[in-house]
Amino acid sequence: MPASSEGKLRVYIPATVAMLRELVNDREIRAINDTAFAVTPALREAYASGDDEELAEVAMGEAARASLRLLADEREAAVGSSAGDPDDDAGYHSPVYRRAVIAADVTGATLRSDLDDAVVRLSAAITYNQIASAHVDLAEAEPAVAKAVDVIDAADLGDPDAEFVLGDAEDHQLAWYAAQELPFLLDLL
């Protein structure tokens, strides 16, 4: 796996706005199932051409797609928690429909090519000082992201209509934020 001179690997961790809030509050975060994405030897092999920057975009795109699944899980959990009382509108809190990816420099990541070319397993939680940047959709992407959350599974199974809807969300570029900007970004959401 490509690593820097200090033996660190840049990984891209799928996240949601709720997870970013947890990161800011707790000063660390554990990736769901310790899964992240990176420029791995298998990813390099899968692309006949492409420099490190282009391959990093591919890995980040995979993390952004995984973020859609996390948003679906958040929505399902929110709906499930309010199901007990149909008159309790205050119990349901819809997720913020913005994909989020945390870029961090880590050691100890292992390849998970059994899952996909860019997948790695992290060995520990990510601390705030390991974060290189965060990447989050802008507000204008929210309608497309909300629709993509509805069809992510169908798109994975090859449904052309679902792939089209997913493509609309993926056409939105994630905005870049330095780690120290996260508290200010979250205050605005």
Coordinates of N, CA, C and O in Angstrom, one line a residue:
M1 N 0.8 -1.2 0.0 CA 0.0 0.0 0.0 C 0.9 1.2 0.0 O 1.9 1.3 0.7
P2 N 0.5 2.3 -0.7 CA 1.3 3.5 -0.7 C 1.2 4.1 0.7 O 0.2 4.2 1.3
A3 N 2.4 4.6 1.1 CA 2.5 5.2 2.4 C 3.5 6.3 2.3 O 4.3 6.4 1.4
S4 N 3.4 7.3 3.2 CA 4.3 8.4 3.3 C 5.6 7.9 3.9 O 5.7 6.8 4.3
S5 N 6.5 8.9 3.9 CA 7.8 8.5 4.5 C 7.8 8.1 5.9 O 8.6 7.4 6.4
E6 N 6.7 8.5 6.7 CA 6.6 8.1 8.1 C 5.8 6.8 8.2 O 5.4 6.4 9.3
G7 N 5.5 6.1 7.1 CA 4.7 4.9 7.1 C 3.2 5.1 7.3 O 2.5 4.1 7.6
K8 N 2.7 6.3 7.1 CA 1.3 6.5 7.2 C 0.6 6.4 5.9 O 1.2 6.7 4.8
L9 N -0.6 6.0 5.9 CA -1.4 5.8 4.7 C -2.6 6.8 4.8 O -3.2 6.9 5.8
R10 N -2.9 7.5 3.7 CA -4.0 8.4 3.7 C -5.3 7.5 3.4 O -5.3 6.8 2.4
V11 N -6.2 7.6 4.3 CA -7.5 6.8 4.1 C -8.6 7.8 4.1 O -8.6 8.9 4.5
Y12 N -9.7 7.3 3.5 CA -11.0 8.1 3.3 C -12.1 7.3 4.0 O -12.4 6.2 3.7
I13 N -12.6 7.9 5.1 CA -13.6 7.3 6.0 C -15.0 7.8 5.7 O -15.2 9.0 5.8
P14 N -15.9 6.9 5.3 CA -17.3 7.4 5.1 C -17.9 7.9 6.4 O -17.6 7.3 7.4
A15 N -18.6 9.0 6.3 CA -19.2 9.6 7.5 C -20.5 10.3 7.1 O -20.9 10.3 6.0
T16 N -21.2 10.8 8.2 CA -22.4 11.6 8.0 C -22.1 12.8 8.9 O -21.2 12.9 9.7
V17 N -23.0 13.8 8.8 CA -22.9 15.0 9.6 C -23.0 14.6 11.1 O -22.2 15.2 11.9
A18 N -23.8 13.7 11.4 CA -23.9 13.3 12.8 C -22.6 12.7 13.3 O -22.2 12.9 14.4
M19 N -21.9 11.9 12.5 CA -20.6 11.4 12.8 C -19.6 12.5 12.9 O -18.7 12.4 13.8
L20 N -19.7 13.5 12.1 CA -18.7 14.6 12.2 C -18.9 15.4 13.6 O -18.0 15.8 14.2
R21 N -20.2 15.5 14.0 CA -20.5 16.1 15.3 C -19.8 15.3 16.4 O -19.2 15.8 17.3
E22 N -20.0 13.9 16.3 CA -19.3 13.0 17.3 C -17.8 13.2 17.3 O -17.2 13.3 18.4
L23 N -17.2 13.3 16.1 CA -15.8 13.5 16.0 C -15.4 14.8 16.7 O -14.4 14.8 17.5
V24 N -16.1 15.9 16.5 CA -15.7 17.2 17.1 C -15.9 17.1 18.6 O -15.1 17.6 19.3
N25 N -17.0 16.5 19.1 CA -17.2 16.4 20.5 C -16.3 15.5 21.2 O -15.8 15.8 22.3
D26 N -16.0 14.3 20.6 CA -15.2 13.3 21.3 C -13.7 13.4 21.0 O -12.9 12.7 21.6
R27 N -13.4 14.2 19.9 CA -12.0 14.4 19.5 C -11.4 13.1 18.9 O -10.2 12.9 18.6
E28 N -12.3 12.1 18.6 CA -11.9 10.9 17.9 C -13.2 10.2 17.3 O -14.3 10.6 17.8
I29 N -13.0 9.3 16.4 CA -14.1 8.6 15.8 C -13.6 7.2 15.3 O -12.5 7.1 14.9
R30 N -14.5 6.3 15.5 CA -14.2 4.9 15.0 C -15.0 4.7 13.7 O -16.2 5.0 13.7
A31 N -14.4 4.3 12.6 CA -15.1 4.1 11.4 C -16.0 2.9 11.6 O -15.7 2.0 12.3
I32 N -17.2 3.0 10.9 CA -18.1 1.9 11.0 C -17.5 0.6 10.5 O -16.9 0.6 9.4
N33 N -17.5 -0.4 11.3 CA -16.9 -1.7 11.0 C -15.4 -1.5 10.7 O -14.8 -2.4 10.0
D34 N -14.8 -0.4 11.2 CA -13.4 -0.1 10.9 C -13.0 -0.1 9.4 O -11.9 -0.3 9.0
T35 N -14.0 0.2 8.6 CA -13.8 0.2 7.1 C -13.6 1.6 6.6 O -14.2 2.6 7.0
A36 N -12.5 1.7 5.8 CA -12.2 2.9 5.1 C -11.7 2.6 3.7 O -11.7 1.4 3.3
F37 N -11.4 3.6 2.9 CA -10.9 3.4 1.5 C -9.6 4.1 1.3 O -9.3 5.1 2.0
A38 N -8.8 3.5 0.5 CA -7.4 4.1 0.2 C -6.9 3.7 -1.2 O -7.5 2.9 -1.8
V39 N -5.8 4.3 -1.6 CA -5.2 3.9 -2.8 C -4.4 2.7 -2.5 O -3.3 2.8 -1.8
T40 N -4.9 1.5 -2.9 CA -4.3 0.3 -2.6 C -3.6 -0.3 -3.8 O -3.9 0.2 -4.9
P41 N -2.8 -1.3 -3.7 CA -2.2 -2.0 -4.9 C -3.3 -2.5 -5.8 O -3.2 -2.4 -7.0
A42 N -4.4 -3.1 -5.3 CA -5.5 -3.6 -6.1 C -6.2 -2.5 -6.8 O -6.6 -2.6 -8.0
L43 N -6.3 -1.3 -6.2 CA -6.9 -0.2 -6.9 C -6.0 0.3 -8.0 O -6.5 0.6 -9.1
R44 N -4.7 0.4 -7.8 CA -3.8 0.8 -8.8 C -3.9 -0.2 -10.0 O -3.9 0.2 -11.2
E45 N -4.0 -1.5 -9.7 CA -4.0 -2.5 -10.8 C -5.3 -2.4 -11.6 O -5.3 -2.7 -12.8
A46 N -6.4 -2.0 -10.9 CA -7.7 -1.9 -11.6 C -7.8 -0.8 -12.6 O -8.6 -0.8 -13.5
Y47 N -6.9 0.2 -12.5 CA -6.9 1.3 -13.4 C -5.6 1.3 -14.2 O -4.5 1.3 -13.7
A48 N -5.8 1.2 -15.5 CA -4.6 1.1 -16.4 C -3.8 2.4 -16.4 O -2.6 2.4 -16.6
S49 N -4.4 3.5 -16.1 CA -3.7 4.8 -16.0 C -4.3 5.5 -14.8 O -5.3 5.2 -14.3
G50 N -3.6 6.6 -14.4 CA -4.1 7.4 -13.3 C -2.9 7.6 -12.3 O -2.3 6.7 -11.9
D51 N -2.7 8.9 -12.0 CA -1.7 9.2 -11.0 C -2.3 9.1 -9.6 O -3.5 8.8 -9.4
D52 N -1.5 9.3 -8.6 CA -1.9 9.2 -7.2 C -3.1 10.1 -6.9 O -4.0 9.6 -6.2
E53 N -3.1 11.3 -7.4 CA -4.2 12.2 -7.2 C -5.5 11.7 -7.8 O -6.6 11.7 -7.1
E54 N -5.5 11.1 -9.0 CA -6.7 10.6 -9.6 C -7.2 9.4 -8.9 O -8.4 9.2 -8.7
L55 N -6.3 8.5 -8.4 CA -6.7 7.3 -7.7 C -7.2 7.7 -6.3 O -8.1 7.0 -5.8
A56 N -6.7 8.7 -5.7 CA -7.2 9.2 -4.4 C -8.7 9.7 -4.6 O -9.5 9.4 -3.7
E57 N -9.0 10.3 -5.8 CA -10.3 10.7 -6.1 C -11.3 9.5 -6.2 O -12.4 9.6 -5.7
V58 N -10.8 8.4 -6.7 CA -11.6 7.2 -6.9 C -11.9 6.7 -5.5 O -13.0 6.3 -5.1
A59 N -10.8 6.6 -4.6 CA -11.0 6.1 -3.3 C -12.0 7.0 -2.5 O -12.8 6.5 -1.8
M60 N -11.8 8.3 -2.6 CA -12.8 9.2 -1.9 C -14.2 9.0 -2.5 O -15.1 9.1 -1.7
G61 N -14.3 8.8 -3.8 CA -15.6 8.6 -4.3 C -16.3 7.3 -3.8 O -17.5 7.3 -3.5
E62 N -15.5 6.3 -3.6 CA -16.1 5.1 -3.0 C -16.5 5.3 -1.5 O -17.5 4.8 -1.1
A63 N -15.7 6.2 -0.8 CA -16.1 6.5 0.6 C -17.4 7.4 0.6 O -18.3 7.2 1.4
A64 N -17.5 8.3 -0.4 CA -18.7 9.1 -0.5 C -19.9 8.2 -0.8 O -21.0 8.5 -0.2
R65 N -19.8 7.2 -1.6 CA -20.9 6.3 -1.9 C -21.3 5.5 -0.7 O -22.4 5.3 -0.4
A66 N -20.3 5.1 0.1 CA -20.5 4.4 1.4 C -21.3 5.3 2.4 O -22.1 4.9 3.2
S67 N -21.0 6.6 2.3 CA -21.7 7.6 3.1 C -23.2 7.5 2.9 O -24.0 7.7 3.8
L68 N -23.6 7.3 1.7 CA -25.0 7.2 1.4 C -25.7 6.0 2.1 O -26.8 6.2 2.6
R69 N -24.9 4.9 2.3 CA -25.5 3.8 3.1 C -25.6 4.2 4.5 O -26.5 3.8 5.2
L70 N -24.6 4.9 5.0 CA -24.7 5.4 6.4 C -25.9 6.3 6.6 O -26.5 6.2 7.7
L71 N -26.1 7.2 5.7 CA -27.3 8.0 5.8 C -28.6 7.2 5.8 O -29.5 7.5 6.5
A72 N -28.6 6.2 5.0 CA -29.8 5.3 5.0 C -30.0 4.6 6.3 O -31.1 4.6 6.8
D73 N -28.9 4.2 6.9 CA -29.0 3.6 8.3 C -29.5 4.6 9.3 O -30.3 4.3 10.2
E74 N -29.0 5.9 9.2 CA -29.4 6.9 10.2 C -30.9 7.2 10.0 O -31.6 7.3 11.0
R75 N -31.3 7.2 8.8 CA -32.8 7.5 8.6 C -33.6 6.4 9.1 O -34.6 6.6 9.8
E76 N -33.2 5.1 8.8 CA -33.9 4.0 9.3 C -34.0 3.9 10.9 O -35.0 3.7 11.5
A77 N -32.8 4.3 11.5 CA -32.8 4.3 13.0 C -33.7 5.4 13.5 O -34.4 5.2 14.5
A78 N -33.7 6.6 12.8 CA -34.6 7.7 13.3 C -36.1 7.3 13.2 O -36.9 7.6 14.1
V79 N -36.4 6.7 12.0 CA -37.8 6.3 11.8 C -38.2 5.2 12.9 O -39.3 5.3 13.4
G80 N -37.3 4.3 13.1 CA -37.6 3.2 14.0 C -37.7 3.7 15.5 O -38.6 3.2 16.2
S81 N -37.0 4.7 15.8 CA -37.0 5.2 17.2 C -38.3 6.0 17.5 O -38.8 6.1 18.6
S82 N -38.9 6.5 16.4 CA -40.1 7.3 16.6 C -41.4 6.4 16.3 O -42.5 6.9 16.4
A83 N -41.2 5.2 15.9 CA -42.3 4.3 15.5 C -43.2 4.0 16.7 O -44.4 3.7 16.5
G84 N -42.7 4.1 17.9 CA -43.5 3.7 19.1 C -44.6 4.6 19.4 O -45.7 4.3 19.9
D85 N -44.5 5.9 19.0 CA -45.5 6.9 19.3 C -45.8 7.7 18.0 O -45.1 8.6 17.7
P86 N -46.9 7.3 17.3 CA -47.2 8.0 16.0 C -47.5 9.5 16.2 O -47.3 10.3 15.2
D87 N -47.8 10.0 17.4 CA -48.1 11.4 17.6 C -46.9 12.2 18.0 O -47.0 13.4 18.1
D88 N -45.8 11.5 18.1 CA -44.6 12.2 18.6 C -43.7 12.6 17.4 O -42.8 11.9 17.0
D89 N -44.0 13.8 16.8 CA -43.2 14.3 15.7 C -41.8 14.7 16.2 O -40.8 14.7 15.4
A90 N -41.7 15.0 17.5 CA -40.4 15.5 18.0 C -39.4 14.4 18.1 O -38.2 14.6 18.2
G91 N -39.8 13.1 18.1 CA -38.9 12.0 18.2 C -38.2 11.7 16.9 O -37.2 11.0 16.9
Y92 N -38.7 12.1 15.8 CA -38.0 11.8 14.5 C -37.1 13.0 14.1 O -37.6 14.1 14.0
H93 N -35.9 12.7 13.9 CA -34.9 13.7 13.4 C -34.3 13.1 12.1 O -33.5 12.2 12.2
S94 N -34.7 13.7 11.0 CA -34.2 13.3 9.7 C -32.7 13.6 9.6 O -32.2 14.6 10.2
P95 N -31.9 12.7 9.0 CA -30.5 13.0 8.9 C -30.3 14.2 8.0 O -31.2 14.5 7.2
V96 N -29.1 14.8 8.1 CA -28.8 15.9 7.2 C -28.3 15.2 5.9 O -27.3 14.4 6.0
Y97 N -29.0 15.4 4.8 CA -28.6 14.6 3.6 C -27.4 15.2 2.9 O -27.6 15.8 1.8
R98 N -26.3 15.1 3.5 CA -25.0 15.5 2.9 C -24.0 14.3 3.1 O -23.8 13.9 4.2
R99 N -23.4 13.9 2.0 CA -22.3 12.9 2.1 C -21.2 13.6 2.8 O -20.9 14.8 2.7
A100 N -20.4 12.8 3.6 CA -19.2 13.3 4.3 C -18.1 12.2 4.2 O -18.4 11.0 4.3
V101 N -16.9 12.7 4.0 CA -15.8 11.8 4.0 C -14.7 12.5 4.8 O -14.4 13.7 4.7
I102 N -14.1 11.7 5.7 CA -12.9 12.2 6.5 C -11.7 11.6 5.9 O -11.5 10.4 5.8
A103 N -10.7 12.5 5.6 CA -9.4 12.1 5.1 C -8.5 12.1 6.3 O -8.4 13.1 7.0
A104 N -7.8 11.0 6.6 CA -6.9 10.9 7.7 C -5.7 10.1 7.3 O -5.7 9.3 6.4
D105 N -4.6 10.4 8.1 CA -3.3 9.6 7.9 C -3.2 8.7 9.0 O -3.1 9.1 10.2
V106 N -3.1 7.4 8.7 CA -3.1 6.3 9.7 C -1.9 5.4 9.5 O -1.4 5.3 8.4
T107 N -1.7 4.6 10.5 CA -0.8 3.4 10.4 C -1.6 2.2 10.8 O -2.6 2.3 11.4
G108 N -1.2 1.1 10.4 CA -1.8 -0.2 10.8 C -3.0 -0.6 10.0 O -3.8 -1.4 10.4
A109 N -3.3 0.1 8.9 CA -4.5 -0.4 8.0 C -4.1 -1.6 7.3 O -3.0 -1.8 6.8
T110 N -5.1 -2.5 7.1 CA -4.8 -3.7 6.4 C -5.8 -3.8 5.2 O -6.9 -3.3 5.2
L111 N -5.3 -4.5 4.1 CA -6.1 -4.6 2.9 C -7.3 -5.4 3.1 O -7.3 -6.4 3.8
R112 N -8.4 -5.1 2.4 CA -9.6 -5.9 2.4 C -10.1 -6.1 1.0 O -11.2 -5.7 0.6
S113 N -9.2 -6.6 0.1 CA -9.6 -6.7 -1.3 C -10.7 -7.7 -1.5 O -11.3 -7.8 -2.6
D114 N -11.0 -8.5 -0.5 CA -12.2 -9.4 -0.6 C -13.5 -8.6 -0.6 O -14.5 -9.1 -1.1
L115 N -13.4 -7.4 -0.2 CA -14.6 -6.5 -0.2 C -14.6 -5.7 -1.5 O -15.6 -5.5 -2.2
D116 N -13.5 -5.0 -1.8 CA -13.4 -4.2 -3.0 C -11.9 -3.7 -3.1 O -11.2 -3.8 -2.2
D117 N -11.6 -3.2 -4.3 CA -10.2 -2.8 -4.6 C -9.6 -1.8 -3.6 O -8.4 -1.8 -3.3
A118 N -10.5 -0.8 -3.2 CA -10.0 0.3 -2.4 C -10.2 0.1 -0.9 O -9.9 1.0 -0.1
V119 N -10.8 -1.0 -0.4 CA -11.2 -1.1 1.0 C -10.0 -1.5 1.8 O -9.2 -2.4 1.5
V120 N -9.9 -0.8 3.0 CA -8.9 -1.2 4.0 C -9.7 -1.3 5.4 O -10.7 -0.7 5.5
R121 N -9.1 -2.0 6.3 CA -9.6 -2.1 7.6 C -8.7 -1.3 8.5 O -7.5 -1.5 8.5
L122 N -9.3 -0.5 9.3 CA -8.5 0.3 10.3 C -8.3 -0.5 11.5 O -9.1 -1.3 11.9
S123 N -7.2 -0.2 12.2 CA -6.9 -0.9 13.4 C -7.3 -0.2 14.7 O -7.2 -0.8 15.8
A124 N -7.7 1.1 14.6 CA -8.0 1.9 15.8 C -8.9 3.0 15.4 O -9.1 3.3 14.2
A125 N -9.4 3.7 16.4 CA -10.1 4.9 16.2 C -9.2 6.0 15.6 O -8.0 5.9 15.8
I126 N -9.8 6.9 14.9 CA -9.1 8.0 14.3 C -9.2 9.2 15.3 O -10.3 9.6 15.7
T127 N -8.0 9.7 15.7 CA -8.0 10.9 16.5 C -8.0 12.2 15.7 O -7.7 12.2 14.5
Y128 N -8.4 13.3 16.3 CA -8.6 14.5 15.6 C -7.3 15.0 15.0 O -7.3 15.5 13.9
N129 N -6.2 14.7 15.6 CA -4.9 15.2 15.1 C -4.4 14.3 13.9 O -3.5 14.7 13.2
Q130 N -5.1 13.2 13.6 CA -4.8 12.4 12.4 C -5.5 12.9 11.2 O -5.2 12.5 10.0
I131 N -6.5 13.8 11.4 CA -7.4 14.2 10.3 C -6.6 15.2 9.4 O -6.1 16.2 9.9
A132 N -6.6 14.9 8.1 CA -6.0 15.8 7.1 C -7.1 16.8 6.6 O -6.8 18.0 6.5
S133 N -8.3 16.4 6.4 CA -9.4 17.2 6.0 C -10.7 16.5 6.1 O -10.7 15.3 6.3
A134 N -11.7 17.2 5.9 CA -13.1 16.6 5.8 C -13.7 17.2 4.5 O -13.4 18.3 4.1
H135 N -14.5 16.3 3.9 CA -15.2 16.7 2.6 C -16.7 16.4 2.8 O -17.1 15.4 3.2
V136 N -17.4 17.5 2.5 CA -18.9 17.5 2.8 C -19.6 18.1 1.6 O -19.2 19.1 1.1
D137 N -20.8 17.5 1.3 CA -21.6 18.1 0.3 C -22.1 19.5 0.7 O -22.3 19.8 1.9
L138 N -22.3 20.4 -0.3 CA -22.9 21.7 0.0 C -24.4 21.5 0.0 O -25.0 20.5 -0.4
A139 N -25.1 22.5 0.5 CA -26.6 22.5 0.7 C -27.3 22.1 -0.6 O -28.3 21.4 -0.6
E140 N -26.8 22.6 -1.7 CA -27.5 22.4 -3.0 C -27.5 20.9 -3.4 O -28.3 20.5 -4.2
A141 N -26.7 20.1 -2.8 CA -26.7 18.6 -3.1 C -27.7 17.9 -2.3 O -28.0 16.7 -2.7
E142 N -28.3 18.4 -1.3 CA -29.2 17.7 -0.4 C -30.3 17.0 -1.1 O -30.6 15.8 -0.8
P143 N -31.1 17.6 -2.0 CA -32.2 16.9 -2.7 C -31.7 15.7 -3.5 O -32.3 14.6 -3.4
A144 N -30.6 15.8 -4.2 CA -30.1 14.7 -5.0 C -29.5 13.6 -4.0 O -29.7 12.4 -4.3
V145 N -28.9 14.0 -2.9 CA -28.4 13.0 -2.0 C -29.5 12.2 -1.3 O -29.5 11.0 -1.2
A146 N -30.6 12.9 -1.0 CA -31.8 12.3 -0.3 C -32.4 11.3 -1.3 O -32.7 10.2 -0.9
K147 N -32.5 11.6 -2.6 CA -33.0 10.6 -3.5 C -32.0 9.4 -3.7 O -32.5 8.3 -3.9
A148 N -30.7 9.7 -3.7 CA -29.7 8.6 -3.9 C -29.8 7.7 -2.7 O -29.6 6.5 -2.9
V149 N -30.1 8.2 -1.5 CA -30.2 7.3 -0.3 C -31.3 6.3 -0.5 O -31.2 5.1 -0.1
D150 N -32.4 6.7 -1.2 CA -33.5 5.8 -1.4 C -33.1 4.7 -2.4 O -33.8 3.6 -2.4
V151 N -32.2 4.9 -3.3 CA -31.9 3.9 -4.4 C -30.5 3.3 -4.3 O -30.2 2.5 -5.3
I152 N -29.7 3.6 -3.3 CA -28.4 3.1 -3.3 C -28.3 1.6 -3.5 O -27.4 1.1 -4.3
D153 N -29.1 0.8 -2.8 CA -29.1 -0.6 -2.9 C -29.4 -1.1 -4.3 O -28.8 -2.0 -4.9
A154 N -30.5 -0.5 -4.9 CA -30.9 -0.9 -6.3 C -29.8 -0.5 -7.3 O -29.6 -1.3 -8.2
A155 N -29.1 0.6 -7.1 CA -28.0 1.0 -8.0 C -26.9 0.0 -7.9 O -26.3 -0.4 -8.9
D156 N -26.6 -0.5 -6.7 CA -25.5 -1.5 -6.5 C -25.9 -2.8 -7.2 O -25.0 -3.5 -7.7
L157 N -27.2 -3.1 -7.4 CA -27.6 -4.3 -8.0 C -27.8 -4.1 -9.6 O -28.2 -5.0 -10.3
G158 N -27.4 -2.9 -10.0 CA -27.4 -2.7 -11.5 C -28.7 -2.1 -12.1 O -28.8 -2.0 -13.3
D159 N -29.6 -1.6 -11.3 CA -30.8 -1.0 -11.8 C -30.4 0.3 -12.5 O -29.9 1.3 -11.9
P160 N -30.7 0.5 -13.8 CA -30.2 1.6 -14.6 C -30.9 2.9 -14.1 O -30.2 4.0 -14.1
D161 N -32.2 2.9 -13.7 CA -32.8 4.1 -13.2 C -32.2 4.5 -11.9 O -32.0 5.7 -11.7
A162 N -31.9 3.6 -11.0 CA -31.3 3.9 -9.7 C -29.9 4.4 -9.9 O -29.5 5.4 -9.3
E163 N -29.1 3.9 -10.9 CA -27.8 4.4 -11.2 C -27.8 5.8 -11.7 O -27.0 6.6 -11.4
F164 N -28.9 6.2 -12.5 CA -29.0 7.5 -12.9 C -29.2 8.5 -11.8 O -28.6 9.5 -11.7
V165 N -30.1 8.1 -10.8 CA -30.4 8.9 -9.6 C -29.1 9.1 -8.8 O -28.8 10.1 -8.3
L166 N -28.4 8.0 -8.6 CA -27.1 8.0 -7.9 C -26.1 8.9 -8.6 O -25.4 9.7 -7.9
G167 N -26.1 8.8 -9.9 CA -25.2 9.7 -10.7 C -25.5 11.2 -10.5 O -24.5 12.0 -10.4
D168 N -26.7 11.5 -10.3 CA -27.1 12.9 -10.0 C -26.4 13.4 -8.7 O -25.9 14.5 -8.6
A169 N -26.5 12.6 -7.7 CA -25.8 12.9 -6.4 C -24.3 13.0 -6.6 O -23.7 13.9 -6.0
E170 N -23.8 12.0 -7.3 CA -22.3 11.9 -7.4 C -21.8 13.0 -8.3 O -20.6 13.3 -8.3
D171 N -22.6 13.7 -9.1 CA -22.2 14.9 -9.9 C -21.8 16.1 -9.0 O -21.1 17.0 -9.4
H172 N -22.3 16.1 -7.8 CA -22.0 17.1 -6.8 C -20.6 16.9 -6.2 O -20.3 15.8 -5.7
Q173 N -19.7 17.9 -6.3 CA -18.4 17.7 -5.7 C -18.5 18.0 -4.2 O -19.2 18.9 -3.7
L174 N -17.7 17.2 -3.4 CA -17.7 17.5 -2.0 C -16.7 18.7 -1.7 O -15.7 18.8 -2.4
A175 N -17.2 19.5 -0.8 CA -16.4 20.7 -0.5 C -15.3 20.3 0.5 O -15.5 19.4 1.4
W176 N -14.1 20.9 0.5 CA -13.0 20.6 1.3 C -13.0 21.5 2.6 O -13.2 22.7 2.4
Y177 N -12.8 20.9 3.7 CA -12.7 21.7 5.0 C -11.5 21.2 5.8 O -11.2 20.0 5.9
A178 N -10.7 22.1 6.3 CA -9.6 21.7 7.2 C -10.2 21.2 8.5 O -11.4 21.6 8.9
A179 N -9.5 20.4 9.3 CA -10.1 19.8 10.5 C -10.5 21.0 11.5 O -11.5 20.8 12.1
Q180 N -9.7 22.0 11.6 CA -10.1 23.1 12.5 C -11.3 23.9 12.0 O -11.9 24.6 12.8
E181 N -11.8 23.7 10.8 CA -13.0 24.4 10.3 C -14.3 23.6 10.7 O -15.4 24.1 10.6
L182 N -14.1 22.3 11.0 CA -15.3 21.5 11.3 C -16.3 22.0 12.3 O -17.5 22.0 12.1
P183 N -15.8 22.5 13.5 CA -16.8 23.1 14.4 C -17.6 24.2 13.9 O -18.8 24.3 14.1
F184 N -17.0 25.1 13.0 CA -17.7 26.2 12.4 C -18.7 25.7 11.4 O -19.8 26.2 11.3
L185 N -18.3 24.7 10.6 CA -19.2 24.2 9.6 C -20.4 23.6 10.3 O -21.6 23.8 9.8
L186 N -20.2 22.8 11.3 CA -21.3 22.1 12.0 C -22.3 23.1 12.7 O -23.5 22.9 12.7
D187 N -21.7 24.2 13.1 CA -22.6 25.3 13.7 C -23.5 25.9 12.7 O -24.6 26.3 13.0
L188 N -23.1 25.8 11.4 CA -24.0 26.4 10.4 C -25.0 25.5 9.8 O -25.9 25.9 9.1
L189 N -24.9 24.2 10.2 CA -25.9 23.2 9.7 C -27.1 23.0 10.6 O -27.0 23.2 11.8

